[in-house]
XYZ file of C-alpha atoms in Angstrom:
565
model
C -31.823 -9.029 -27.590
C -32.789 -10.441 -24.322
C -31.528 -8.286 -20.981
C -29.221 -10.195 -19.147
C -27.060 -9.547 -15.793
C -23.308 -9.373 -15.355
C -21.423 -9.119 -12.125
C -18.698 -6.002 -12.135
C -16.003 -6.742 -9.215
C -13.761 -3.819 -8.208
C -10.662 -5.585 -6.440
C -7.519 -4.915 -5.118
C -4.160 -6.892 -5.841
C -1.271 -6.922 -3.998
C 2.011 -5.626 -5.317
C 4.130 -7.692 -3.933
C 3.834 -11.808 -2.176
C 4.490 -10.855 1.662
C 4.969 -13.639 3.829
C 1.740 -14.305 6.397
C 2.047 -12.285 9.268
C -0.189 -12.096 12.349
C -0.867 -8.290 11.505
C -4.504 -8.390 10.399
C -4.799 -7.068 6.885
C -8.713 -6.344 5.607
C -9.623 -6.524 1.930
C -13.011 -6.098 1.226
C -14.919 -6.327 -1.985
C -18.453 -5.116 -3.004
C -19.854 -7.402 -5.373
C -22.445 -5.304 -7.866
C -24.998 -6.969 -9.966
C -27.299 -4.847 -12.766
C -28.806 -5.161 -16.125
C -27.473 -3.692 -18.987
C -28.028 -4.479 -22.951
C -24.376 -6.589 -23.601
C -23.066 -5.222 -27.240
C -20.955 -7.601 -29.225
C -16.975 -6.307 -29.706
C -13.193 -7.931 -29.479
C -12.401 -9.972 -26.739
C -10.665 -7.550 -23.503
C -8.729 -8.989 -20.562
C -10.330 -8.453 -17.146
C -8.781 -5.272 -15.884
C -8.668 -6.571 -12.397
C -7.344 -10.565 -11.409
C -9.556 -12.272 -8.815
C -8.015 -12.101 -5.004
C -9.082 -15.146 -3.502
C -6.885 -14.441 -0.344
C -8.678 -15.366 2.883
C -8.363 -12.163 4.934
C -9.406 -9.134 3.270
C -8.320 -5.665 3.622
C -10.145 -2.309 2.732
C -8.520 0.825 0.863
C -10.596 3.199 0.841
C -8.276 5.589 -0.720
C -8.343 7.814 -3.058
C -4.326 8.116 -4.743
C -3.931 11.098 -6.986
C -0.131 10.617 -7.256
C 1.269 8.654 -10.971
C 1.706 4.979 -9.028
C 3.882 2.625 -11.190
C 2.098 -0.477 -11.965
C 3.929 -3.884 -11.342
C 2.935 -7.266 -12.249
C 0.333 -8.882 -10.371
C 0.939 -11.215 -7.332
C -0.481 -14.129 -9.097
C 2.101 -15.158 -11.632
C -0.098 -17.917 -13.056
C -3.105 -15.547 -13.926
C -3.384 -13.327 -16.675
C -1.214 -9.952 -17.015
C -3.186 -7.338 -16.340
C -1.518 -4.439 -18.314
C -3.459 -1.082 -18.276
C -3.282 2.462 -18.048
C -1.906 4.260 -14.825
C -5.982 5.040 -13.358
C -6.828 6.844 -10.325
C -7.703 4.458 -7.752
C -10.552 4.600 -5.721
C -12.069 2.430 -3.379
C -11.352 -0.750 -3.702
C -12.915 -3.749 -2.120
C -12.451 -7.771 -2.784
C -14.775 -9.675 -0.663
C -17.574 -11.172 -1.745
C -19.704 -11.847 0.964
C -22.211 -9.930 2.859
C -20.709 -10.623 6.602
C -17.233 -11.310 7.946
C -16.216 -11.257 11.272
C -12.846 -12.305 12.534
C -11.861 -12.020 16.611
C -8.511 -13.211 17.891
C -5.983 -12.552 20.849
C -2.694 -14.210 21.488
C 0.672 -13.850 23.302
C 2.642 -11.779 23.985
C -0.377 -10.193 24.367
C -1.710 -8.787 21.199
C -6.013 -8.612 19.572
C -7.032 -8.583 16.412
C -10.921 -8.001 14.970
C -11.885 -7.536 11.545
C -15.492 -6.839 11.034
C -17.374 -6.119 7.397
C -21.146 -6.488 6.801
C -23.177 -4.790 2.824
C -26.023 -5.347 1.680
C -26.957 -4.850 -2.412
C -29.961 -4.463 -4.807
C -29.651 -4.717 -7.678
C -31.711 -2.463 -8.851
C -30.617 0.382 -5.884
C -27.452 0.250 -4.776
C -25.243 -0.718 -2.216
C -24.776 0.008 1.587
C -21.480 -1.379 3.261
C -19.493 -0.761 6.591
C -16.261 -2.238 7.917
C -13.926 -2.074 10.981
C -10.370 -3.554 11.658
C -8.425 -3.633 14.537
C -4.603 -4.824 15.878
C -3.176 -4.030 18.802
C 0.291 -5.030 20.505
C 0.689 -4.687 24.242
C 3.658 -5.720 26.910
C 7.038 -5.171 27.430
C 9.889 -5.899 25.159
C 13.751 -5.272 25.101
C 15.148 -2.505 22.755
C 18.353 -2.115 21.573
C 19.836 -1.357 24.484
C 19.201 -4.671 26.248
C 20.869 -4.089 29.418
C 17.798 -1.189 30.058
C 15.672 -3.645 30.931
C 12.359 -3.699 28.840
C 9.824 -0.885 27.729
C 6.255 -0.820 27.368
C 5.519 -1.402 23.450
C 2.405 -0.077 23.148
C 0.966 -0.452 19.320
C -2.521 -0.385 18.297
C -4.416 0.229 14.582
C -7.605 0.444 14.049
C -9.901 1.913 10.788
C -13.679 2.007 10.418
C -15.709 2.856 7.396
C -18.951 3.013 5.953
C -19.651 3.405 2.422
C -22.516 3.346 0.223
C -23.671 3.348 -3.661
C -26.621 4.344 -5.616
C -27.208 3.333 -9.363
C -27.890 6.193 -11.630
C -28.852 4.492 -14.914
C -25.372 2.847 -16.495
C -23.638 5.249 -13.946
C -22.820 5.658 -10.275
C -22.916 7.802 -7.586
C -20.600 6.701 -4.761
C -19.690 8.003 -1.054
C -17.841 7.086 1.584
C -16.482 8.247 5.102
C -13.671 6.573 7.033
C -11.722 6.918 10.534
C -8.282 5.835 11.261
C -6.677 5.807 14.704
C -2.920 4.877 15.300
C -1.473 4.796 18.376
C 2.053 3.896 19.774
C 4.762 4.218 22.108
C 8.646 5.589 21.391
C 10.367 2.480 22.910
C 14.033 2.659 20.935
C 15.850 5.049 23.247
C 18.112 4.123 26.320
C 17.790 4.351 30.106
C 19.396 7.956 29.938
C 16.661 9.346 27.423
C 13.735 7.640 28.634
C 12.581 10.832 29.861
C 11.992 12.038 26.412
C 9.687 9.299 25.641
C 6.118 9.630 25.114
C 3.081 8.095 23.284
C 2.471 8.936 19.597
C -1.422 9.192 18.786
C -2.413 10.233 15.434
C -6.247 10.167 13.926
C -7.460 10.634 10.365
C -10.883 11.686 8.984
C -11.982 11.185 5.354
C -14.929 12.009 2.795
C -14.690 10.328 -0.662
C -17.713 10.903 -3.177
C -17.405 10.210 -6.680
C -20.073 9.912 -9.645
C -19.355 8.164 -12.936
C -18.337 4.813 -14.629
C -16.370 1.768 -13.208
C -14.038 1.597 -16.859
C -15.114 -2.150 -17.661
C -17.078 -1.557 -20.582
C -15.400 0.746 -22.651
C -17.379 0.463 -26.131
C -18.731 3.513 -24.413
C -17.374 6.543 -23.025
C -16.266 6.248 -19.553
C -15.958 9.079 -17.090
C -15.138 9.251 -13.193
C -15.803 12.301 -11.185
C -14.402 12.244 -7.727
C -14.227 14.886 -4.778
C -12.184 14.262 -1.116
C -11.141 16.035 1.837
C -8.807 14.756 4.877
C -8.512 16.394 8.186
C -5.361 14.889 10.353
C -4.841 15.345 13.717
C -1.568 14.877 15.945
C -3.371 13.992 19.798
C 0.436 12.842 20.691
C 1.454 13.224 24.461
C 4.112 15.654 23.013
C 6.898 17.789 25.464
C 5.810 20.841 23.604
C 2.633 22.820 23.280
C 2.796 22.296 19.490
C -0.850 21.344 17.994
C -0.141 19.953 14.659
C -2.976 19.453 12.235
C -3.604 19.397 8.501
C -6.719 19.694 6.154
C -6.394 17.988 2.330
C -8.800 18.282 -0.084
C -9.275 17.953 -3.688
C -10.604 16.436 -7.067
C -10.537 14.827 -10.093
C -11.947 13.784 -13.488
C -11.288 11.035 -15.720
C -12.652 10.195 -19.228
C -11.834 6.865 -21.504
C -12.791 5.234 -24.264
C -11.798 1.719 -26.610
C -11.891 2.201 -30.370
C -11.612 -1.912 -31.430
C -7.418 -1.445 -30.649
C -6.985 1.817 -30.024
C -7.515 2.892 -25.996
C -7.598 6.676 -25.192
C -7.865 8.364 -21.751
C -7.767 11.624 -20.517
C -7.220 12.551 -16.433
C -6.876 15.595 -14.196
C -6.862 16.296 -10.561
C -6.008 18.569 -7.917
C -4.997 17.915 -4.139
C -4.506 21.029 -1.768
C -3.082 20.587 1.670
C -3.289 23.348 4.259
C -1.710 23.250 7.871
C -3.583 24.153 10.676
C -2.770 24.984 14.389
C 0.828 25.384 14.676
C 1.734 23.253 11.194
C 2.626 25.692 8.964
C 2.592 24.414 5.650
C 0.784 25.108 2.302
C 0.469 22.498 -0.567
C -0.635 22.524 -3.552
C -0.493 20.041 -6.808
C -2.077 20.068 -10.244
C -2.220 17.576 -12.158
C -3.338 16.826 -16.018
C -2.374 14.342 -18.531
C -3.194 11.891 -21.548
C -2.604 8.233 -22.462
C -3.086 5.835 -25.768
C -2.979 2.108 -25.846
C -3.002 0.228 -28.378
C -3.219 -3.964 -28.256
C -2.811 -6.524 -30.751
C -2.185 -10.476 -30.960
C 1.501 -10.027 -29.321
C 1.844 -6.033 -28.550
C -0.137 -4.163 -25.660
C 1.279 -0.622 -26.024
C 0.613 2.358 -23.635
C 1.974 6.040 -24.138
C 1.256 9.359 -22.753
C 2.547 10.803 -19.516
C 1.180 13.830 -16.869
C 1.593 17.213 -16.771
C 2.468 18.208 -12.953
C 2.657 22.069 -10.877
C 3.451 21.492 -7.484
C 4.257 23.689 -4.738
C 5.610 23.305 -0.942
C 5.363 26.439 0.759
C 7.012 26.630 4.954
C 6.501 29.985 6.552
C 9.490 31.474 7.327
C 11.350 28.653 5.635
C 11.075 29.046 1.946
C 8.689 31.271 -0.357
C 6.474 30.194 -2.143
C 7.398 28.917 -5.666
C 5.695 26.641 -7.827
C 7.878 23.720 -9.842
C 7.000 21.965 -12.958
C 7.317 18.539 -14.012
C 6.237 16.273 -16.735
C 5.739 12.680 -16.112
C 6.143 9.655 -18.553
C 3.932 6.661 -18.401
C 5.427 4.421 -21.222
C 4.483 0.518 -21.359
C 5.222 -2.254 -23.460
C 4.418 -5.761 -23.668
C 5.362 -8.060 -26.489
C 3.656 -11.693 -26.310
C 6.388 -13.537 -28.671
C 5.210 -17.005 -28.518
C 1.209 -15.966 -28.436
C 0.903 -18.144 -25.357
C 1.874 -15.690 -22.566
C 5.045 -18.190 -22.014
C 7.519 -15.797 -22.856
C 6.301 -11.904 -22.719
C 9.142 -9.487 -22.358
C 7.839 -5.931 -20.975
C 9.433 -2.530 -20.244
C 8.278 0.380 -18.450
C 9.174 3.937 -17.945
C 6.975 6.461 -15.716
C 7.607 9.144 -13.010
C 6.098 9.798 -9.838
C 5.497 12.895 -7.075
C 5.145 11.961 -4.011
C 4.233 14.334 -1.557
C 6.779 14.925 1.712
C 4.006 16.835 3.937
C 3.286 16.247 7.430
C 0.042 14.183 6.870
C 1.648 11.479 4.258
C 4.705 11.140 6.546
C 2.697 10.493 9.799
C 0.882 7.765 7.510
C 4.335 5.950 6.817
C 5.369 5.866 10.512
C 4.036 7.099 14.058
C 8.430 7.629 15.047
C 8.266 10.580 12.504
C 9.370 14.008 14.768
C 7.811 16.405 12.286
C 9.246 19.519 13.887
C 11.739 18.888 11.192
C 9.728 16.026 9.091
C 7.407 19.073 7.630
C 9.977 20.733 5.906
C 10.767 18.156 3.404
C 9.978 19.046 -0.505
C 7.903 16.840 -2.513
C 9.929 13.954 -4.371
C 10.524 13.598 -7.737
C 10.714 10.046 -8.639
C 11.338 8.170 -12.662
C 11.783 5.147 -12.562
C 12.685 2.603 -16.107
C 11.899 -1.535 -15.850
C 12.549 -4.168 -17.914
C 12.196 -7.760 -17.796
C 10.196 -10.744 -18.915
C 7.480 -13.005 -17.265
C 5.969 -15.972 -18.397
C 3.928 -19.414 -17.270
C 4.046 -23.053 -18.804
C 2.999 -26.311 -18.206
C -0.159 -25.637 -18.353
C -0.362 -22.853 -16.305
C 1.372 -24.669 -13.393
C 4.539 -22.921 -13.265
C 5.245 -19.014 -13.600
C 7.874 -16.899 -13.576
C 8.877 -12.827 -13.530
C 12.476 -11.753 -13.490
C 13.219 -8.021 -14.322
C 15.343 -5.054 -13.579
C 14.926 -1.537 -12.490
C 16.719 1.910 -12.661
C 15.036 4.603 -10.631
C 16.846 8.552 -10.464
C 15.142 11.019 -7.667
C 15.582 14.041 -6.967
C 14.424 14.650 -3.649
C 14.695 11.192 -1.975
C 13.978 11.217 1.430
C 17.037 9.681 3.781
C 16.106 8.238 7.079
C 18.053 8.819 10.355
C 16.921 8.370 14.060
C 17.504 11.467 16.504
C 17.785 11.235 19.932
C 17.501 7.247 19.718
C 13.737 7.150 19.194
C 12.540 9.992 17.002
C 12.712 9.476 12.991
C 13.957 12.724 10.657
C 14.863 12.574 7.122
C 17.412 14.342 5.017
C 16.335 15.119 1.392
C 19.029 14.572 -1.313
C 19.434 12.483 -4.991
C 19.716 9.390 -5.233
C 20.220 6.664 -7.849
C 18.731 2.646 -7.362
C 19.357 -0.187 -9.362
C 17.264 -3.517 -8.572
C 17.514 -7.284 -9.494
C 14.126 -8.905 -8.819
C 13.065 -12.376 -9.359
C 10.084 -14.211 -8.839
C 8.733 -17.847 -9.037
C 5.548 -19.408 -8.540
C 4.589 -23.008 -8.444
C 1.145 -25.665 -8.350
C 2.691 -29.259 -8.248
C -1.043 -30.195 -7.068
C -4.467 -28.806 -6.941
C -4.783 -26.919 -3.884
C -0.926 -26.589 -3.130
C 1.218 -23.987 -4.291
C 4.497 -22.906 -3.762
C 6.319 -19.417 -4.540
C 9.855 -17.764 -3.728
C 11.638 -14.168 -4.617
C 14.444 -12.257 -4.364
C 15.540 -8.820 -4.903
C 18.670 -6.859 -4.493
C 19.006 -2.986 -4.341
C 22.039 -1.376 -5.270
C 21.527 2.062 -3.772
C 23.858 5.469 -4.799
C 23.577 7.803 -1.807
C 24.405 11.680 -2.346
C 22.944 12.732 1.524
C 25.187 13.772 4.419
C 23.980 14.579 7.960
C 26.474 17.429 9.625
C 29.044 16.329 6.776
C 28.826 12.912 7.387
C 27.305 10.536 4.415
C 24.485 9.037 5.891
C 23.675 5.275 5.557
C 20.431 3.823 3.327
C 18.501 3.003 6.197
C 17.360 -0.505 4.737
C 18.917 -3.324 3.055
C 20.443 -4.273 0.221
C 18.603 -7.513 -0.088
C 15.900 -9.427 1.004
C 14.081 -13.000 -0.118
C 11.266 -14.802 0.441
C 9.538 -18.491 0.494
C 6.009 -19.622 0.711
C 3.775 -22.672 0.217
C 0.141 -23.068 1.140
C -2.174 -26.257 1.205
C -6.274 -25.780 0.795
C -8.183 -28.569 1.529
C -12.281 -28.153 1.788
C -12.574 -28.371 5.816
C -8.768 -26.740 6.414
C -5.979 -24.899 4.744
C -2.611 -24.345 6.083
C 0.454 -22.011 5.289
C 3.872 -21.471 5.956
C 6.338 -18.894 5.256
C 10.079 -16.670 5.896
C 10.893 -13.861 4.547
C 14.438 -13.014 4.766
C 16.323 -9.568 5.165
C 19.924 -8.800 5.253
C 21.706 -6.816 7.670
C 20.376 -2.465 7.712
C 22.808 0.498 8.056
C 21.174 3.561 9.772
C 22.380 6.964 10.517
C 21.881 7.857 14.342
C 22.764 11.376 15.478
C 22.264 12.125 19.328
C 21.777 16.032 20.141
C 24.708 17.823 20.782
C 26.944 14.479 19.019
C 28.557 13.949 15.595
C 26.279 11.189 13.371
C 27.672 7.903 13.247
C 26.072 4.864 11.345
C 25.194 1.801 13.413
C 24.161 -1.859 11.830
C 21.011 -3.714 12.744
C 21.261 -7.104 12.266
C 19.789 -9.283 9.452
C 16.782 -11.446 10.334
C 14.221 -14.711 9.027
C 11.040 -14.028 10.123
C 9.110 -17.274 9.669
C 5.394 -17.604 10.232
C 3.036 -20.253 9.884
C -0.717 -20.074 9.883
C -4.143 -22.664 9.819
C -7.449 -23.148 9.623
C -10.031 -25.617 10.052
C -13.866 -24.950 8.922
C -16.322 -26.321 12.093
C -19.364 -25.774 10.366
C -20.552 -23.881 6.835
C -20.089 -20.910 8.449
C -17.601 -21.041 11.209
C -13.695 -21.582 11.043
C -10.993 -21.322 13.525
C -7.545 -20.300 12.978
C -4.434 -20.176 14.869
C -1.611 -17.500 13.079
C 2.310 -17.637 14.253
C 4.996 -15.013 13.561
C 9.093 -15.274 14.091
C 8.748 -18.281 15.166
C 13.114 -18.549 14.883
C 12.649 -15.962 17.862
C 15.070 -13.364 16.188
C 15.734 -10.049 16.902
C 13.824 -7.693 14.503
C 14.477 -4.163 13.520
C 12.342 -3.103 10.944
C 13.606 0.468 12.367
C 16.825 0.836 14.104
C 16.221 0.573 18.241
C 13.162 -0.518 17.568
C 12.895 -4.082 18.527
C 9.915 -6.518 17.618
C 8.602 -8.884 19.594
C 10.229 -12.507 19.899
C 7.489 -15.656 18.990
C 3.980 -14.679 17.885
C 0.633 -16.264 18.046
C -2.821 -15.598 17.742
C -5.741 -17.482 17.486
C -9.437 -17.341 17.046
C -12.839 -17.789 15.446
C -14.170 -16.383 11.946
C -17.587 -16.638 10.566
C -18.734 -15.198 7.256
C -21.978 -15.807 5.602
């Protein structure tokens, strides 16, 4: 049988439609070509859906927590139901250069820079850079204070590289991420206590093994990382507060005709350094089996996880077990993918440290954010998705219960610093989802979802409030023509509720107001190579609080060049 060459593509899809905002998101993707002898067996989905957004963003991470799958963003495209995997890096771009530079007002910069190179007989060399930044003055919640210097910037590089070992590969990869911003929320009378927040991350991924496409074979994935954080905030204290993770894992799988069967364990150790004193540990090992016929794709088999989250002089040191489900079912009832109903049922740990905190937001005070436990998360779905008319017209409506023990409660202290209470809680969620292509090139797409949150945490006695709200919807459309493509979106949240406790005070809970944010964005290709785009952002001018105090900016817009070859 003649050799031939097939392209793998390791992409990642979003979770969720977001409307387009001016933040600069990077997805990259490393586009692999080799030879290999192509063995004849049943027909498989692609594990992965095609991202043909125009921006691309990089993840570089390695996740060693159980993450729920969803359904992917592109309702229209085929399901792509598999086993809960450990990502790695994933990239989605495939081009060898891309280079995007912009600046707009109120004064804010965005680059995004990715170059590789690939043989395919070699390897693969790649490296990547992204940048945003937000500077001026803007009004907090406390308008009569006049306005405070806003300070946000982002920015990530990373080089990575691959080298083909046979049917296998061996993989590395070392990133940097800087975040840097400025505690704006708090009035006249604390603006004393203000101070820039500066936080930088360092991180070594290697792994050897398979990529899980072709699975008449035995696939395996061998991955090592470590993670040094470091707080360089202008803090009031002497405090030095850094933290070293490391860890590994292994992963074997394997398709017998129906039958699917994978195997997966990993470790992840965190240790606190400087004046952080914290100890983690988590151990993780666990088995699925799939099965898929003409209607049923069936996945069962859960993890086995020992955790631990050890404070000097806070708490000794005890380990806790936990087992966690990863259950999945889809039934195809009409054989056309118009009408699949699905359920799931898995659990997740999610870590509470210092490190995964600061990642979440730079207005954490961890003082007290580093002694939260780890959360225990288990969530069941169920719902049913579909597309018709020839693939014109989707749809995904479903429902969620999720129980944790653990959840983490956000309050603001002293007007500008974030804490967290950790307590149960109980969530049901209404979701809804609809996706349309009246015409080649255009396509249209709203959603909806509605939390119904049961909150067992109190602050001082006082039940605290959720902290985000109970509903929020979106609407989208896009247009892409050969020389230009243009967007527009809002997404829609309803009013927030957030605890607020001042030193020395009783909590109260104060309301941040509901907003639209609606954004619009275009581009127009000059030449083959060349395109300029022009990006807008709350263009209604509303007031914003994605965090209580914390004001966004009023109108948006940013413009610039790209050129990819």
């Amino acid at each position: 049988m003649k050799s031939m060459k097939t392209r793998y593509i390791i992409a990642a899809a979003a979770l969720w439609l977001m409307p387009v905002a001016v933040t600069a998101q990077v997805d990259k993707r490393v586009e692999v070509t080799k030879e290999y002898t192509p063995v004849v067996s049943g027909a498989l989905k692609l594990p992965i859906a095609p991202d043909m957004a125009d921006t691309v963003t990089m993840k570089p991470d390695i996740d060693y927590s159980i993450t729920p799958l969803m359904y992917s963003t592109e309702l229209v495209t085929v399901h792509n139901f598999k086993p809960s995997t450990l990502t790695y890096w994933d990239f989605n771009r495939p081009t060898n250069f891309y280079l995007k530079l912009g600046a707009g007002y109120p004064v804010n910069t965005v680059a995004d820079f990715y170059m590789s190179s690939h043989n395919t007989r070699t390897g693969y060399i790649m490296a990547a850079a992204n940048h945003y930044g937000e500077f001026g003055k803007q009004r907090n919640y406390f308008d009569g204070d006049g306005k405070r210097n806003i300070l946000k910037a982002n920015t990530t590089g990373k080089v990575a590289g691959g080298l083909y070992l046979g049917k296998h590969m061996f993989e590395g990869e070392l990133a940097y991420d800087s975040r840097v911003g400025n505690r704006y929320g708090a009035p006249a009378a604390f603006a004393d206590r203000s101070y820039k927040a500066e936080y930088e991350d360092f991180r070594l991924n290697l792994r050897v093994g398979d990529d899980f496409v072709d699975l008449s074979r035995i696939n395996f994935d061998v991955s090592l990382f470590g993670d040094f954080y470091h707080d360089k905030s202008d803090l009031l204290r002497s405090a030095k507060l850094q933290q070293f993770d490391f860890g590994g894992g292994v992963r074997v799988a394997r398709r017998f005709d129906r039958h699917y069967v994978e195997a997966v364990a990993d470790y992840r150790g965190s240790r606190g350094i400087k004046d952080l004193h914290y100890t983690g540990n988590t151990l993780r090992a666990g088995v699925r089996y799939g099965y898929r016929a003409a209607i049923i794709d069936l996945l069962v088999g859960g993890d086995y996880c020992c955790y631990s989250d050890y404070y000097y002089d806070i708490c000794s040191k005890k380990y806790h077990h936990a087992f966690l489900p990863d259950i999945r079912l889809l039934l195809d009832v009409t054989n056309n993918e118009a009408v699949t109903p699905f359920v799931e049922f898995d659990g997740k740990l999610i870590n509470n440290d210092c490190f995964s905190l600061a990642r979440s937001s730079v207005y954490y005070d961890y003082d007290a954010a580093s002694h939260l436990p780890s959360t225990l998360r288990y969530e069941l779905r169920g719902g049913i998705f579909g597309k018709f008319g020839r693939g014109r017209f989707g749809y995904r409506a479903w429902a969620g219960f999720a129980f944790s023990d653990g959840a983490l409660y956000r309050y603001i202290y002293n007007y500008e610093w974030m804490r967290a209470v950790a307590a149960g809680q109980e969530v049901v969620s209404v979701n809804a989802e609809l996706e349309w292509h009246p015409l080649d090139g255009l396509t249209v797409g709203a959603g909806v979802s509605a939390r119904f949150i049961s909150n067992h945490a109190k602050l001082l006695d006082v039940r605290m409030a959720d902290a985000e709200s109970p509903i929020d919807g979106w609407l989208r459309g896009r247009y892409t023509h050969k020389k230009f493509s243009v967007g527009a979106s809002v997404f829609v949240s309803g009013a927030s509720k957030w605890t607020s406790y001042v030193e020395g005070g009783t909590p109260k809970n104060v309301r941040m107001p509901w907003y639209a944010d609606i954004g619009v964005d275009f581009e127009w290709k000059l030449k083959e190579d060349w395109r300029l785009f022009v990006e807008g952002s709350n263009l209604a001018n509303m007031q914003i609080y994605r965090i209580a105090y914390y004001r966004e900016q009023g109108i948006r817009c940013t413009a610039g060049i790209k050129f990819i070859f």
